[in-house]
Amino acid sequence: MTQDILFSPYQLSQDLILKNRIVMAPMSRCMATDNFIPTPEMADYYARRASTGLIITECTMISPTAQGYPNSPAIFNQEHVAGWKQVTQKVHENGGKIFAQLWHTGRVSHPIYLNGNKPLAPSAVALTGRVKRTDNLQYEEPKEMTPSDIQAVINDFAKAAKYAKEAGFDGVEIHAANGYLLDQFLHWDTNRRNDHWGQSPENMSRILFDVINAVKQQIQFVGVRLSPVAYLNIEHDERDKPVFDYVLEQLNQYDLAYVHTGMFDDSYQDHLQSTATHYIRQHYHGNVIACGGYNSESAREALLNNDADLVAIGRPLIANPDYVEKTRQNKNLTPYDVGMLNTLV
Ligand SMILES: Cc1cc2nc3c(=O)[nH]c(=O)nc-3n(C[C@H](O)[C@H](O)[C@H](O)COP(=O)(O)O)c2cc1C
């Protein structure tokens, strides 16, 4: 019998072999302490999922200016490092690998999280609507970042990567997807700058490449998550595709662990004329992680079609810590329910 591709090992890099092709997608749980320290319960939660080939943590704040939600974990001081050490140790004891997702929310924040200061963003363009996880606060106009704000964020990504290495992570993922700060630079809706960081694909992606370079100096394995489709926290603009064509082509020159699709539903997109993952694969020649609504069958298909090398699974892994074992044995999965987000099982 031939081996099921889902459970075949994958060499992400010469020094990093994953035991199967199933990745745990990053999923924010907002269960860290009020000082953003990962808890022992979080360590157990991740360790229970160590049978996946790779775990990518929930988004993790790189600095106090990065916050946009209550009780997100962070990685900008030694207490955070100590908290994350418990997580990485338990995952490693159970035979898993784990990357930290490094994150800045940009305009998807509110002064209540920032000591009364305005959120930082490429341009002073507010997100409309209610601030998530609050009763009635509305998003407000962010502050257009100055060149020194931009440099500070690049430095904060690098420091966070250094802390991640100290905390025992196998690598980091730079969160440049889902409408957060780095993604805000990559889309025309949110980037209206007229300087060195706006108005052209090269300028709009400058901060991303500066962050990658700075982070690579701190830790060997670096992945990048991208949303070529504006689907969350950002409006679509016809000029976005050339930005992502450029970004993906340029990424070929970087020694990255992978590029990861940032989507909730990786279905056909008219303006890309393919799924987001297929589009990434066409332009980027390194490892690709598909994500967004995959089940074991569609995951297998994406691997066999060579659309992706790995497939990230999100909600089904919240509902089924033993997703890998159940899938291997063809057992029924527990359906995901949003109520499951109330506890760390
Ligand atoms: C509760 C929840 C929290 C999420 N938090 C994050 C996050 O922290 N970082 C991120 O990049 N994506 C986040 N996502 C998106 C997932 O990584 C993934 O793209 C999405 O769930 C689609 O995959 P799925 O259909 O397998 O669930 C989150 C999704 C859910 C359901």
mmCIF file of C-alpha atoms and ligand atoms in Angstrom:
data_model
loop_
_atom_site.group_PDB
_atom_site.id
_atom_site.type_symbol
_atom_site.label_atom_id
_atom_site.label_comp_id
_atom_site.label_asym_id
_atom_site.label_seq_id
_atom_site.Cartn_x
_atom_site.Cartn_y
_atom_site.Cartn_z
ATOM 1 C CA MET A 1 0.000 0.000 0.000
ATOM 2 C CA THR A 2 1.331 3.465 -0.815
ATOM 3 C CA GLN A 3 1.753 5.880 2.066
ATOM 4 C CA ASP A 4 -0.954 8.494 2.630
ATOM 5 C CA ILE A 5 0.660 11.800 1.681
ATOM 6 C CA LEU A 6 -0.993 13.554 4.659
ATOM 7 C CA PHE A 7 1.044 11.473 7.066
ATOM 8 C CA SER A 8 4.289 11.467 5.140
ATOM 9 C CA PRO A 9 7.187 13.461 6.634
ATOM 10 C CA TYR A 10 8.244 16.711 5.046
ATOM 11 C CA GLN A 11 11.662 18.304 5.031
ATOM 12 C CA LEU A 12 10.932 21.975 5.526
ATOM 13 C CA SER A 13 14.626 22.677 5.439
ATOM 14 C CA GLN A 14 17.830 20.709 5.690
ATOM 15 C CA ASP A 15 17.673 20.928 9.493
ATOM 16 C CA LEU A 16 13.928 20.807 10.022
ATOM 17 C CA ILE A 17 11.863 17.718 9.284
ATOM 18 C CA LEU A 18 8.145 17.628 10.058
ATOM 19 C CA LYS A 19 6.618 14.244 10.840
ATOM 20 C CA ASN A 20 3.494 14.849 8.749
ATOM 21 C CA ARG A 21 1.903 17.463 6.477
ATOM 22 C CA ILE A 22 -0.709 18.707 8.949
ATOM 23 C CA VAL A 23 0.005 22.095 10.504
ATOM 24 C CA MET A 24 -1.979 23.612 13.356
ATOM 25 C CA ALA A 25 -3.152 27.021 12.076
ATOM 26 C CA PRO A 26 -2.539 30.016 14.345
ATOM 27 C CA MET A 27 -5.660 30.654 16.413
ATOM 28 C CA SER A 28 -6.075 33.439 18.886
ATOM 29 C CA ARG A 29 -7.589 32.248 22.155
ATOM 30 C CA CYS A 30 -7.167 35.330 24.390
ATOM 31 C CA MET A 31 -6.405 33.205 27.444
ATOM 32 C CA ALA A 32 -3.043 34.627 28.565
ATOM 33 C CA THR A 33 -2.751 36.468 31.893
ATOM 34 C CA ASP A 34 -3.526 40.185 32.173
ATOM 35 C CA ASN A 35 0.225 40.737 31.706
ATOM 36 C CA PHE A 36 0.118 38.693 28.484
ATOM 37 C CA ILE A 37 1.998 35.706 29.929
ATOM 38 C CA PRO A 38 1.171 32.248 28.518
ATOM 39 C CA THR A 39 -0.303 29.987 31.218
ATOM 40 C CA PRO A 40 0.272 26.305 32.095
ATOM 41 C CA GLU A 41 -3.201 25.591 30.623
ATOM 42 C CA MET A 42 -1.994 27.026 27.312
ATOM 43 C CA ALA A 43 1.066 24.772 27.490
ATOM 44 C CA ASP A 44 -1.186 21.720 27.926
ATOM 45 C CA TYR A 45 -3.503 22.896 25.122
ATOM 46 C CA TYR A 46 -0.630 23.143 22.647
ATOM 47 C CA ALA A 47 1.042 19.949 23.895
ATOM 48 C CA ARG A 48 -2.187 18.021 23.224
ATOM 49 C CA ARG A 49 -1.810 18.974 19.558
ATOM 50 C CA ALA A 50 1.857 17.977 19.217
ATOM 51 C CA SER A 51 0.969 15.105 16.868
ATOM 52 C CA THR A 52 0.620 17.679 14.072
ATOM 53 C CA GLY A 53 3.733 18.182 11.947
ATOM 54 C CA LEU A 54 3.997 21.796 13.083
ATOM 55 C CA ILE A 55 2.106 24.029 15.510
ATOM 56 C CA ILE A 56 1.901 27.742 14.770
ATOM 57 C CA THR A 57 0.908 29.607 17.918
ATOM 58 C CA GLU A 58 -1.856 32.126 18.170
ATOM 59 C CA CYS A 59 -0.849 35.652 17.265
ATOM 60 C CA THR A 60 1.611 36.975 19.800
ATOM 61 C CA MET A 61 2.217 40.673 20.507
ATOM 62 C CA ILE A 62 5.690 41.966 19.703
ATOM 63 C CA SER A 63 5.361 45.116 21.849
ATOM 64 C CA PRO A 64 2.852 47.007 24.001
ATOM 65 C CA THR A 65 1.794 49.019 20.914
ATOM 66 C CA ALA A 66 0.777 45.764 19.186
ATOM 67 C CA GLN A 67 -2.246 44.988 21.351
ATOM 68 C CA GLY A 68 -5.778 44.877 19.923
ATOM 69 C CA TYR A 69 -7.541 42.302 22.088
ATOM 70 C CA PRO A 70 -7.653 41.422 25.788
ATOM 71 C CA ASN A 71 -5.412 38.648 27.123
ATOM 72 C CA SER A 72 -3.468 37.941 23.945
ATOM 73 C CA PRO A 73 -0.064 36.477 24.732
ATOM 74 C CA ALA A 74 3.049 38.567 24.111
ATOM 75 C CA ILE A 75 6.754 38.063 23.650
ATOM 76 C CA PHE A 76 8.504 41.260 24.617
ATOM 77 C CA ASN A 77 9.885 40.594 28.115
ATOM 78 C CA GLN A 78 11.457 37.828 30.207
ATOM 79 C CA GLU A 79 8.179 36.895 31.904
ATOM 80 C CA HIS A 80 6.703 36.189 28.493
ATOM 81 C CA VAL A 81 9.779 34.127 27.609
ATOM 82 C CA ALA A 82 9.391 32.082 30.805
ATOM 83 C CA GLY A 83 5.698 31.476 30.050
ATOM 84 C CA TRP A 84 6.407 30.398 26.479
ATOM 85 C CA LYS A 85 9.251 28.120 27.660
ATOM 86 C CA GLN A 86 6.673 25.926 29.425
ATOM 87 C CA VAL A 87 4.754 25.713 26.144
ATOM 88 C CA THR A 88 7.695 24.849 23.905
ATOM 89 C CA GLN A 89 9.053 22.332 26.437
ATOM 90 C CA LYS A 90 5.757 20.440 26.670
ATOM 91 C CA VAL A 91 5.290 20.448 22.891
ATOM 92 C CA HIS A 92 8.843 19.160 22.408
ATOM 93 C CA GLU A 93 8.379 16.494 25.102
ATOM 94 C CA ASN A 94 5.395 15.248 23.096
ATOM 95 C CA GLY A 95 7.472 15.144 19.920
ATOM 96 C CA GLY A 96 6.078 18.282 18.275
ATOM 97 C CA LYS A 97 7.531 21.365 16.609
ATOM 98 C CA ILE A 98 6.292 24.880 17.275
ATOM 99 C CA PHE A 99 6.677 28.328 15.682
ATOM 100 C CA ALA A 100 5.562 31.590 17.339
ATOM 101 C CA GLN A 101 3.357 33.867 15.265
ATOM 102 C CA LEU A 102 4.740 37.413 15.669
ATOM 103 C CA TRP A 103 2.058 40.082 15.419
ATOM 104 C CA HIS A 104 1.249 43.764 15.471
ATOM 105 C CA THR A 105 -2.427 44.728 15.110
ATOM 106 C CA GLY A 106 -1.865 48.213 13.659
ATOM 107 C CA ARG A 107 -5.223 49.974 13.317
ATOM 108 C CA VAL A 108 -7.213 46.942 14.513
ATOM 109 C CA SER A 109 -6.914 48.269 18.034
ATOM 110 C CA HIS A 110 -8.295 50.959 20.320
ATOM 111 C CA PRO A 111 -6.840 53.480 22.816
ATOM 112 C CA ILE A 112 -8.254 51.360 25.685
ATOM 113 C CA TYR A 113 -5.503 48.855 24.926
ATOM 114 C CA LEU A 114 -2.810 51.486 24.398
ATOM 115 C CA ASN A 115 -2.840 53.669 27.514
ATOM 116 C CA GLY A 116 -5.038 56.161 25.706
ATOM 117 C CA ASN A 117 -2.734 56.449 22.691
ATOM 118 C CA LYS A 118 -3.985 56.105 19.133
ATOM 119 C CA PRO A 119 -3.277 52.822 17.345
ATOM 120 C CA LEU A 120 -0.442 52.926 14.806
ATOM 121 C CA ALA A 121 -1.159 52.409 11.102
ATOM 122 C CA PRO A 122 0.339 53.204 7.686
ATOM 123 C CA SER A 123 -2.313 55.909 7.189
ATOM 124 C CA ALA A 124 -4.905 57.683 9.320
ATOM 125 C CA VAL A 125 -7.768 55.582 7.928
ATOM 126 C CA ALA A 126 -10.113 54.083 10.496
ATOM 127 C CA LEU A 127 -11.551 50.606 10.360
ATOM 128 C CA THR A 128 -15.327 50.901 10.675
ATOM 129 C CA GLY A 129 -17.356 48.946 13.171
ATOM 130 C CA ARG A 130 -17.288 47.728 16.709
ATOM 131 C CA VAL A 131 -14.009 46.831 18.397
ATOM 132 C CA LYS A 132 -13.973 43.025 18.661
ATOM 133 C CA ARG A 133 -14.483 41.566 22.130
ATOM 134 C CA THR A 134 -15.932 44.860 23.462
ATOM 135 C CA ASP A 135 -19.606 45.699 23.992
ATOM 136 C CA ASN A 136 -19.935 48.990 22.176
ATOM 137 C CA LEU A 137 -16.578 50.643 21.444
ATOM 138 C CA GLN A 138 -16.057 51.781 17.853
ATOM 139 C CA TYR A 139 -12.726 51.721 16.024
ATOM 140 C CA GLU A 140 -11.134 55.179 15.883
ATOM 141 C CA GLU A 141 -8.817 56.979 13.485
ATOM 142 C CA PRO A 142 -5.269 55.604 13.915
ATOM 143 C CA LYS A 143 -2.063 57.623 13.898
ATOM 144 C CA GLU A 144 -0.134 57.664 10.609
ATOM 145 C CA MET A 145 3.223 56.132 11.507
ATOM 146 C CA THR A 146 6.309 58.319 11.286
ATOM 147 C CA PRO A 147 9.553 56.876 9.873
ATOM 148 C CA SER A 148 10.775 56.402 13.452
ATOM 149 C CA ASP A 149 7.547 54.569 14.405
ATOM 150 C CA ILE A 150 8.195 52.260 11.443
ATOM 151 C CA GLN A 151 11.780 51.635 12.481
ATOM 152 C CA ALA A 152 10.661 50.948 16.058
ATOM 153 C CA VAL A 153 8.216 48.286 14.859
ATOM 154 C CA ILE A 154 10.927 46.631 12.728
ATOM 155 C CA ASN A 155 13.184 46.555 15.805
ATOM 156 C CA ASP A 156 10.345 45.153 17.925
ATOM 157 C CA PHE A 157 9.814 42.280 15.467
ATOM 158 C CA ALA A 158 13.538 41.498 15.683
ATOM 159 C CA LYS A 159 13.549 41.616 19.494
ATOM 160 C CA ALA A 160 10.485 39.388 19.631
ATOM 161 C CA ALA A 161 12.250 36.872 17.355
ATOM 162 C CA LYS A 162 15.248 36.899 19.703
ATOM 163 C CA TYR A 163 12.964 36.220 22.661
ATOM 164 C CA ALA A 164 11.216 33.478 20.684
ATOM 165 C CA LYS A 165 14.537 31.736 20.157
ATOM 166 C CA GLU A 166 15.312 32.066 23.868
ATOM 167 C CA ALA A 167 11.882 30.608 24.685
ATOM 168 C CA GLY A 168 12.732 27.465 22.701
ATOM 169 C CA PHE A 169 10.624 27.992 19.590
ATOM 170 C CA ASP A 170 11.724 26.108 16.469
ATOM 171 C CA GLY A 171 11.049 29.186 14.371
ATOM 172 C CA VAL A 172 8.714 32.133 13.953
ATOM 173 C CA GLU A 173 5.974 33.138 11.565
ATOM 174 C CA ILE A 174 5.721 36.812 10.640
ATOM 175 C CA HIS A 175 2.021 37.695 10.651
ATOM 176 C CA ALA A 176 1.555 39.808 7.526
ATOM 177 C CA ALA A 177 -2.027 38.646 6.918
ATOM 178 C CA ASN A 178 -5.643 39.171 7.977
ATOM 179 C CA GLY A 179 -5.634 42.962 7.902
ATOM 180 C CA TYR A 180 -3.121 43.543 10.702
ATOM 181 C CA LEU A 181 -0.275 46.040 10.592
ATOM 182 C CA LEU A 182 2.025 44.546 7.946
ATOM 183 C CA ASP A 183 -0.958 43.637 5.772
ATOM 184 C CA GLN A 184 -2.224 47.226 6.134
ATOM 185 C CA PHE A 185 0.946 48.356 4.368
ATOM 186 C CA LEU A 186 0.352 45.841 1.556
ATOM 187 C CA HIS A 187 -3.176 46.982 0.604
ATOM 188 C CA TRP A 188 -4.211 50.243 -1.048
ATOM 189 C CA ASP A 189 -7.314 50.629 1.126
ATOM 190 C CA THR A 190 -5.178 51.102 4.234
ATOM 191 C CA ASN A 191 -1.910 52.398 2.750
ATOM 192 C CA ARG A 192 -2.371 55.903 1.356
ATOM 193 C CA ARG A 193 1.144 57.119 2.062
ATOM 194 C CA ASN A 194 3.024 59.337 -0.373
ATOM 195 C CA ASP A 195 6.511 58.552 0.926
ATOM 196 C CA HIS A 196 9.042 55.728 0.912
ATOM 197 C CA TRP A 197 6.367 53.275 2.222
ATOM 198 C CA GLY A 198 3.476 53.939 -0.176
ATOM 199 C CA GLN A 199 2.263 54.328 -3.762
ATOM 200 C CA SER A 200 4.135 51.408 -5.356
ATOM 201 C CA PRO A 201 4.482 47.672 -4.691
ATOM 202 C CA GLU A 202 8.139 48.207 -3.848
ATOM 203 C CA ASN A 203 7.382 50.929 -1.302
ATOM 204 C CA MET A 204 4.313 49.258 0.169
ATOM 205 C CA SER A 205 6.262 46.062 0.881
ATOM 206 C CA ARG A 206 9.411 47.781 2.179
ATOM 207 C CA ILE A 207 8.460 47.315 5.844
ATOM 208 C CA LEU A 208 7.736 43.601 5.281
ATOM 209 C CA PHE A 209 11.165 42.973 3.761
ATOM 210 C CA ASP A 210 12.852 45.055 6.455
ATOM 211 C CA VAL A 211 11.065 42.979 9.091
ATOM 212 C CA ILE A 212 12.082 39.706 7.386
ATOM 213 C CA ASN A 213 15.718 40.799 7.204
ATOM 214 C CA ALA A 214 15.739 41.896 10.850
ATOM 215 C CA VAL A 215 14.001 38.737 12.081
ATOM 216 C CA LYS A 216 16.260 36.438 10.012
ATOM 217 C CA GLN A 217 19.242 37.846 11.878
ATOM 218 C CA GLN A 218 17.755 36.530 15.123
ATOM 219 C CA ILE A 219 16.365 33.107 14.286
ATOM 220 C CA GLN A 220 17.009 30.564 11.522
ATOM 221 C CA PHE A 221 13.514 29.453 10.528
ATOM 222 C CA VAL A 222 11.159 32.200 9.469
ATOM 223 C CA GLY A 223 7.795 31.789 7.750
ATOM 224 C CA VAL A 224 5.528 34.525 6.426
ATOM 225 C CA ARG A 225 1.728 34.566 6.435
ATOM 226 C CA LEU A 226 0.079 36.590 3.676
ATOM 227 C CA SER A 227 -3.480 37.432 2.617
ATOM 228 C CA PRO A 228 -3.338 38.322 -1.089
ATOM 229 C CA VAL A 229 -7.109 38.688 -0.828
ATOM 230 C CA ALA A 230 -8.413 41.535 1.345
ATOM 231 C CA TYR A 231 -11.122 39.672 3.238
ATOM 232 C CA LEU A 232 -10.756 40.709 6.866
ATOM 233 C CA ASN A 233 -10.342 44.198 8.358
ATOM 234 C CA ILE A 234 -9.529 45.632 4.856
ATOM 235 C CA GLU A 235 -11.450 46.445 1.664
ATOM 236 C CA HIS A 236 -10.450 44.983 -1.698
ATOM 237 C CA ASP A 237 -8.791 47.267 -4.262
ATOM 238 C CA GLU A 238 -8.085 46.264 -7.869
ATOM 239 C CA ARG A 239 -4.515 47.528 -7.472
ATOM 240 C CA ASP A 240 -3.713 44.985 -4.730
ATOM 241 C CA LYS A 241 -2.806 42.062 -7.002
ATOM 242 C CA PRO A 242 0.315 43.696 -8.518
ATOM 243 C CA VAL A 243 1.540 44.343 -4.959
ATOM 244 C CA PHE A 244 1.274 40.643 -4.131
ATOM 245 C CA ASP A 245 2.736 39.589 -7.512
ATOM 246 C CA TYR A 246 5.760 41.688 -6.580
ATOM 247 C CA VAL A 247 5.956 40.518 -2.943
ATOM 248 C CA LEU A 248 5.802 36.823 -3.849
ATOM 249 C CA GLU A 249 8.403 37.139 -6.607
ATOM 250 C CA GLN A 250 10.740 38.991 -4.251
ATOM 251 C CA LEU A 251 10.236 36.429 -1.483
ATOM 252 C CA ASN A 252 11.966 33.896 -3.739
ATOM 253 C CA GLN A 253 15.211 35.646 -2.911
ATOM 254 C CA TYR A 254 14.804 35.059 0.826
ATOM 255 C CA ASP A 255 15.704 31.911 2.664
ATOM 256 C CA LEU A 256 12.295 31.356 4.252
ATOM 257 C CA ALA A 257 10.816 28.273 5.908
ATOM 258 C CA TYR A 258 7.535 28.824 4.039
ATOM 259 C CA VAL A 259 4.795 31.149 2.849
ATOM 260 C CA HIS A 260 1.412 30.480 4.470
ATOM 261 C CA THR A 261 -2.003 31.410 3.070
ATOM 262 C CA GLY A 262 -3.942 33.673 5.426
ATOM 263 C CA MET A 263 -7.566 32.893 4.571
ATOM 264 C CA PHE A 264 -10.673 31.589 6.337
ATOM 265 C CA ASP A 265 -11.957 30.085 3.096
ATOM 266 C CA ASP A 266 -9.395 29.195 0.444
ATOM 267 C CA SER A 267 -11.882 29.081 -2.439
ATOM 268 C CA TYR A 268 -11.625 30.397 -6.006
ATOM 269 C CA GLN A 269 -11.057 34.179 -6.147
ATOM 270 C CA ASP A 270 -12.169 35.953 -9.326
ATOM 271 C CA HIS A 271 -9.469 38.580 -9.335
ATOM 272 C CA LEU A 272 -6.693 36.023 -8.736
ATOM 273 C CA GLN A 273 -8.363 33.545 -11.097
ATOM 274 C CA SER A 274 -7.498 30.772 -8.665
ATOM 275 C CA THR A 275 -7.502 29.988 -4.977
ATOM 276 C CA ALA A 276 -5.161 32.134 -2.878
ATOM 277 C CA THR A 277 -2.907 29.117 -2.264
ATOM 278 C CA HIS A 278 -2.674 28.251 -5.954
ATOM 279 C CA TYR A 279 -1.865 31.885 -6.695
ATOM 280 C CA ILE A 280 0.911 31.879 -4.065
ATOM 281 C CA ARG A 281 2.286 28.643 -5.515
ATOM 282 C CA GLN A 282 2.427 30.140 -9.017
ATOM 283 C CA HIS A 283 4.671 32.993 -7.867
ATOM 284 C CA TYR A 284 6.563 31.636 -4.870
ATOM 285 C CA HIS A 285 8.873 28.667 -5.358
ATOM 286 C CA GLY A 286 9.623 27.700 -1.751
ATOM 287 C CA ASN A 287 7.442 25.749 0.702
ATOM 288 C CA VAL A 288 3.758 26.666 0.730
ATOM 289 C CA ILE A 289 1.222 26.041 3.502
ATOM 290 C CA ALA A 290 -2.410 26.056 2.373
ATOM 291 C CA CYS A 291 -5.108 27.124 4.819
ATOM 292 C CA GLY A 292 -8.793 27.945 4.909
ATOM 293 C CA GLY A 293 -11.623 25.444 5.141
ATOM 294 C CA TYR A 294 -9.631 22.283 4.400
ATOM 295 C CA ASN A 295 -10.703 18.801 5.467
ATOM 296 C CA SER A 296 -8.589 15.682 5.134
ATOM 297 C CA GLU A 297 -9.822 15.004 1.596
ATOM 298 C CA SER A 298 -9.284 18.494 0.218
ATOM 299 C CA ALA A 299 -5.963 18.681 2.064
ATOM 300 C CA ARG A 300 -4.802 15.474 0.384
ATOM 301 C CA GLU A 301 -5.966 16.826 -2.964
ATOM 302 C CA ALA A 302 -4.056 20.105 -2.488
ATOM 303 C CA LEU A 303 -0.889 18.128 -1.670
ATOM 304 C CA LEU A 304 -1.292 15.693 -4.546
ATOM 305 C CA ASN A 305 -2.050 18.529 -7.010
ATOM 306 C CA ASN A 306 1.148 20.167 -5.805
ATOM 307 C CA ASP A 307 -0.716 23.319 -4.791
ATOM 308 C CA ALA A 308 0.878 23.116 -1.346
ATOM 309 C CA ASP A 309 3.479 21.179 0.644
ATOM 310 C CA LEU A 310 1.614 21.366 3.939
ATOM 311 C CA VAL A 311 -1.957 22.161 4.948
ATOM 312 C CA ALA A 312 -2.885 24.156 8.039
ATOM 313 C CA ILE A 313 -6.009 23.099 9.883
ATOM 314 C CA GLY A 314 -7.678 25.536 12.248
ATOM 315 C CA ARG A 315 -11.161 25.088 13.697
ATOM 316 C CA PRO A 316 -11.210 21.262 13.418
ATOM 317 C CA LEU A 317 -8.100 21.202 15.625
ATOM 318 C CA ILE A 318 -9.869 23.240 18.306
ATOM 319 C CA ALA A 319 -12.681 20.699 18.294
ATOM 320 C CA ASN A 320 -10.349 17.692 17.994
ATOM 321 C CA PRO A 321 -7.001 17.882 19.808
ATOM 322 C CA ASP A 322 -6.451 14.355 18.449
ATOM 323 C CA TYR A 323 -7.230 15.435 14.862
ATOM 324 C CA VAL A 324 -4.187 13.634 13.438
ATOM 325 C CA GLU A 325 -4.964 10.312 15.112
ATOM 326 C CA LYS A 326 -8.667 10.470 14.256
ATOM 327 C CA THR A 327 -7.940 11.327 10.629
ATOM 328 C CA ARG A 328 -5.365 8.573 10.337
ATOM 329 C CA GLN A 329 -7.885 6.050 11.672
ATOM 330 C CA ASN A 330 -10.729 7.489 9.578
ATOM 331 C CA LYS A 331 -12.739 8.234 12.719
ATOM 332 C CA ASN A 332 -15.516 10.824 12.842
ATOM 333 C CA LEU A 333 -14.444 14.298 13.929
ATOM 334 C CA THR A 334 -16.259 16.350 16.564
ATOM 335 C CA PRO A 335 -17.784 19.337 14.732
ATOM 336 C CA TYR A 336 -16.391 22.767 15.637
ATOM 337 C CA ASP A 337 -18.649 25.135 17.540
ATOM 338 C CA VAL A 338 -17.810 28.747 18.526
ATOM 339 C CA GLY A 339 -18.825 27.914 22.096
ATOM 340 C CA MET A 340 -15.629 25.826 22.233
ATOM 341 C CA LEU A 341 -13.643 29.077 22.315
ATOM 342 C CA ASN A 342 -14.722 29.628 25.925
ATOM 343 C CA THR A 343 -12.420 26.940 27.274
ATOM 344 C CA LEU A 344 -8.968 25.585 26.474
ATOM 345 C CA VAL A 345 -9.531 21.887 25.912
HETATM 346 C C1 LIG B 1 -10.806 31.318 16.808
HETATM 347 C C2 LIG B 1 -9.885 31.685 15.690
HETATM 348 C C3 LIG B 1 -8.765 32.457 15.956
HETATM 349 C C4 LIG B 1 -7.870 32.785 14.927
HETATM 350 N N1 LIG B 1 -6.737 33.483 15.229
HETATM 351 C C5 LIG B 1 -5.785 33.657 14.284
HETATM 352 C C6 LIG B 1 -4.506 34.173 14.627
HETATM 353 O O1 LIG B 1 -4.186 34.396 15.795
HETATM 354 N N2 LIG B 1 -3.624 34.376 13.634
HETATM 355 C C7 LIG B 1 -3.924 34.096 12.329
HETATM 356 O O2 LIG B 1 -3.093 34.314 11.448
HETATM 357 N N3 LIG B 1 -5.107 33.546 11.986
HETATM 358 C C8 LIG B 1 -6.033 33.301 12.931
HETATM 359 N N4 LIG B 1 -7.198 32.660 12.608
HETATM 360 C C9 LIG B 1 -7.387 32.129 11.242
HETATM 361 C C10 LIG B 1 -6.920 30.678 11.150
HETATM 362 O O3 LIG B 1 -5.500 30.602 11.242
HETATM 363 C C11 LIG B 1 -7.347 30.038 9.822
HETATM 364 O O4 LIG B 1 -6.868 30.832 8.751
HETATM 365 C C12 LIG B 1 -8.861 29.899 9.705
HETATM 366 O O5 LIG B 1 -9.427 29.393 10.900
HETATM 367 C C13 LIG B 1 -9.244 29.004 8.521
HETATM 368 O O6 LIG B 1 -8.814 27.693 8.718
HETATM 369 P P1 LIG B 1 -9.874 26.515 9.141
HETATM 370 O O7 LIG B 1 -10.976 26.573 8.118
HETATM 371 O O8 LIG B 1 -9.092 25.251 9.070
HETATM 372 O O9 LIG B 1 -10.383 26.858 10.501
HETATM 373 C C14 LIG B 1 -8.118 32.355 13.602
HETATM 374 C C15 LIG B 1 -9.260 31.586 13.347
HETATM 375 C C16 LIG B 1 -10.132 31.236 14.370
HETATM 376 C C17 LIG B 1 -11.316 30.363 14.062
#
